mmCIF file of C-alpha atoms in Angstrom:
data_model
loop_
_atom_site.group_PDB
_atom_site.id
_atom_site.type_symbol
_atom_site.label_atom_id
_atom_site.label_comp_id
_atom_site.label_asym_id
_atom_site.label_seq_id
_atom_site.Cartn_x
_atom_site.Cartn_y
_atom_site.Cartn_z
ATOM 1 C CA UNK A 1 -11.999 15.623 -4.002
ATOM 2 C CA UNK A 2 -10.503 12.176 -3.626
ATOM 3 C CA UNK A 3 -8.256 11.551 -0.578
ATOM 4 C CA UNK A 4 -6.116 8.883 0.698
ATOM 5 C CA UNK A 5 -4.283 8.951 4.140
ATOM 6 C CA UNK A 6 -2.259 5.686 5.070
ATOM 7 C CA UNK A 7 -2.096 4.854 8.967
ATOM 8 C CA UNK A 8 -0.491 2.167 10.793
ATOM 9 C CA UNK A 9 3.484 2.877 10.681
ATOM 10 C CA UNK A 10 6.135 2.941 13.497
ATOM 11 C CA UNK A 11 8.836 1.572 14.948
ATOM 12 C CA UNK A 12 9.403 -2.389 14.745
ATOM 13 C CA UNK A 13 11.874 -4.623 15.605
ATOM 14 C CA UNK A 14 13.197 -7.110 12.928
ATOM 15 C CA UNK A 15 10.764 -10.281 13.210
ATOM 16 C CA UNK A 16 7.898 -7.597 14.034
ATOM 17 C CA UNK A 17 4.426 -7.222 12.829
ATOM 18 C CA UNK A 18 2.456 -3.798 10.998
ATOM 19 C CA UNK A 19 -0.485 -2.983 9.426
ATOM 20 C CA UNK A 20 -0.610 0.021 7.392
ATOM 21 C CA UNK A 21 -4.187 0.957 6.530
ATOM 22 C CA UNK A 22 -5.427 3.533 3.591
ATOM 23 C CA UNK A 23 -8.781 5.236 3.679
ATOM 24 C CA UNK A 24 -10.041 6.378 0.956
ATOM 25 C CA UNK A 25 -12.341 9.533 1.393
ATOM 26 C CA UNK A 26 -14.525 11.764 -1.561
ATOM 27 C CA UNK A 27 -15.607 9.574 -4.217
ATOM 28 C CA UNK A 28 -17.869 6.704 -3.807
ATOM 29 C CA UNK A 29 -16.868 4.286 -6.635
ATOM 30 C CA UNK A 30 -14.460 1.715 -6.039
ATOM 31 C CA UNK A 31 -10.773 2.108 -7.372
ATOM 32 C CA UNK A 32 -10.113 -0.373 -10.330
ATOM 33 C CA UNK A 33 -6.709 -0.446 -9.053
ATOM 34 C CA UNK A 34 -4.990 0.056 -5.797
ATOM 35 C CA UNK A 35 -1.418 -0.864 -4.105
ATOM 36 C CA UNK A 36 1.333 -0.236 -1.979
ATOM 37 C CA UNK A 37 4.350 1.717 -2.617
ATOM 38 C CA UNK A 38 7.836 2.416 -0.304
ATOM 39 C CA UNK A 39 10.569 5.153 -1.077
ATOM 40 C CA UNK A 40 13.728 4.170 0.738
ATOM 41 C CA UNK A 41 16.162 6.856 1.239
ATOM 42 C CA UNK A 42 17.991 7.195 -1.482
ATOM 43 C CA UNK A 43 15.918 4.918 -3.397
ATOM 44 C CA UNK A 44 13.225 5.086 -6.412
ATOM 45 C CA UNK A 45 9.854 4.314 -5.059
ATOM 46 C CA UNK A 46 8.806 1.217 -5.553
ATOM 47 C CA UNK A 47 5.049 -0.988 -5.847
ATOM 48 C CA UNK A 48 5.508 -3.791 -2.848
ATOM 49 C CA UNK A 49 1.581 -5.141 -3.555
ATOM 50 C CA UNK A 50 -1.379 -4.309 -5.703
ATOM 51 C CA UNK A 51 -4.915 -5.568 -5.887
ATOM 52 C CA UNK A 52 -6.966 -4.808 -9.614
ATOM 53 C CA UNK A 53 -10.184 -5.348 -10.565
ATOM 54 C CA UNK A 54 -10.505 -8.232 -12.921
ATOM 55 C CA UNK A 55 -6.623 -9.409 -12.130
ATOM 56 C CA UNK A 56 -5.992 -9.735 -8.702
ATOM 57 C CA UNK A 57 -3.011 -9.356 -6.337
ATOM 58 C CA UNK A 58 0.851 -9.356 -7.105
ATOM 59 C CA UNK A 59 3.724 -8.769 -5.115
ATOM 60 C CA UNK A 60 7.289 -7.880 -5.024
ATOM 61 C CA UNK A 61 9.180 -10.555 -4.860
ATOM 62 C CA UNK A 62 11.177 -9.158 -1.712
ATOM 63 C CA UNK A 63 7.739 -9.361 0.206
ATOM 64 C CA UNK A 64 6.063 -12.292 -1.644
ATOM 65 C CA UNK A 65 5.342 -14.801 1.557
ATOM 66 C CA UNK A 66 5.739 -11.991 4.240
ATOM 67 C CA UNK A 67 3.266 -9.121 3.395
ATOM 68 C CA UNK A 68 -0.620 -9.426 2.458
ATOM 69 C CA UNK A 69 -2.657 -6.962 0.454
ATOM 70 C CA UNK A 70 -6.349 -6.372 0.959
ATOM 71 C CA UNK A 71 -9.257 -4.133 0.908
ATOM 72 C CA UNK A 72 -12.643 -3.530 2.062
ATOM 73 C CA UNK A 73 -14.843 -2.543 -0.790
ATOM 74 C CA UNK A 74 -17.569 -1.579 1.613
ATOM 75 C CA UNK A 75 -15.374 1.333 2.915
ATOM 76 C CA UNK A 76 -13.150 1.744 0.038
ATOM 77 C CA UNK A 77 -10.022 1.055 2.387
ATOM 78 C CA UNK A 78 -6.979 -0.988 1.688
ATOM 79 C CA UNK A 79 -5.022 -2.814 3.678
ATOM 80 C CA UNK A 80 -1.183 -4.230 3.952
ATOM 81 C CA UNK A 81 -0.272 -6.456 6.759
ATOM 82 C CA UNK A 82 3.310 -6.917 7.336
ATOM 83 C CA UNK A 83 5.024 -10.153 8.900
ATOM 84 C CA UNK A 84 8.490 -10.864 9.674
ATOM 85 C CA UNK A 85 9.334 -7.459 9.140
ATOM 86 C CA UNK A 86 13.248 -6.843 8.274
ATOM 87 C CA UNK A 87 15.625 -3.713 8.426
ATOM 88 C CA UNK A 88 15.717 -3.854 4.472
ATOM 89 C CA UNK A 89 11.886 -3.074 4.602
ATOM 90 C CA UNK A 90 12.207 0.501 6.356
ATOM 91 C CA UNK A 91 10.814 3.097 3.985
ATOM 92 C CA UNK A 92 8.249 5.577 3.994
ATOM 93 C CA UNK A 93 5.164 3.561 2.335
ATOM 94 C CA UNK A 94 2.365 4.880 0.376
ATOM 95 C CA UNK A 95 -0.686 4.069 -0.843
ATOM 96 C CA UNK A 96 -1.606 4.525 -4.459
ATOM 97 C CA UNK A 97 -5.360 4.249 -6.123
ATOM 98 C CA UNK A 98 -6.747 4.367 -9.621
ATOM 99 C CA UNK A 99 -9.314 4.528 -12.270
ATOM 100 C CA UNK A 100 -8.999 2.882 -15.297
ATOM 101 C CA UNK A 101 -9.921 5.008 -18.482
ATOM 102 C CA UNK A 102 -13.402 4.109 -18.464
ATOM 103 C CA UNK A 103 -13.820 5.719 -15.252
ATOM 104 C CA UNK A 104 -11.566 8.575 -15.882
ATOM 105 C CA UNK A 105 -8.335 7.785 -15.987
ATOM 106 C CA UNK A 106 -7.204 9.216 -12.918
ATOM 107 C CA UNK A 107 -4.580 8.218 -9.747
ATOM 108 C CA UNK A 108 -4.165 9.624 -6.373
ATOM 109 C CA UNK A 109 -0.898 9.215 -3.900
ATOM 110 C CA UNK A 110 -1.618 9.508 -0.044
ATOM 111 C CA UNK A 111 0.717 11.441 1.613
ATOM 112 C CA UNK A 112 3.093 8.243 3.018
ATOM 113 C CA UNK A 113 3.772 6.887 6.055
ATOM 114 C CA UNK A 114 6.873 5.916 7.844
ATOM 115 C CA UNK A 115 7.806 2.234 8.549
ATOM 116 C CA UNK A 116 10.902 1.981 10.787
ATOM 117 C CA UNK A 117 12.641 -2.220 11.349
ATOM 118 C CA UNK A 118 15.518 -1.990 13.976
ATOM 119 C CA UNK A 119 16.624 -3.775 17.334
#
């Protein structure tokens, strides 16, 4: 069965630097789609970045300029490296995967992890 576990939160301070990683485990064809989410308290989760086959990346315009989206096809991992971090971007971040319908039509969460900006 497919699996995704993110890695890579913690504590920062505002100015900081993270990289969340998101390894993909059980199936060996790549994701036509893949991104980042966050769920602030009290907040609707959200997509921060996404990288699709035949389209590219996009970003949120919050983190447009500050974060970078990636991924290693070899491994089937994805990547999201955070700069200039701010308190605003504390949330609990997730990584998301898909297949389009010609590949089944499926999606998969991982199970989050926490991202923490304060002095």
């Amino acid at each position: 069965q497919v699996q995704l576990v993110e890695s890579g939160g913690g504590l920062v301070q505002p100015g900081g630097s993270l990289r969340l990683s998101c390894a993909a485990s059980g199936t060996t064809v790549s994701f036509d789609g893949m991104g980042w989410y966050r769920q602030a308290p009290g907040k609707q989760r959200e997509l921060v970045a996404s990288i699709t086959r035949g389209v590219g990346v996009d970003y949120s315009d919050s983190v447009r300029d500050r974060f970078t989206i990636f991924r290693d096809n070899a491994t089937n991992t994805l990547y999201l490296q955070m700069n200039s971090l701010k308190p605003e971007d504390t949330a609990v971040y997730y990584c998301g995967a898909h297949y389009t319908e010609a590949h089944g039509g499926r999606g998969y969460w991982g199970q989050g992890t926490q991202v923490t900006v304060s002095s």
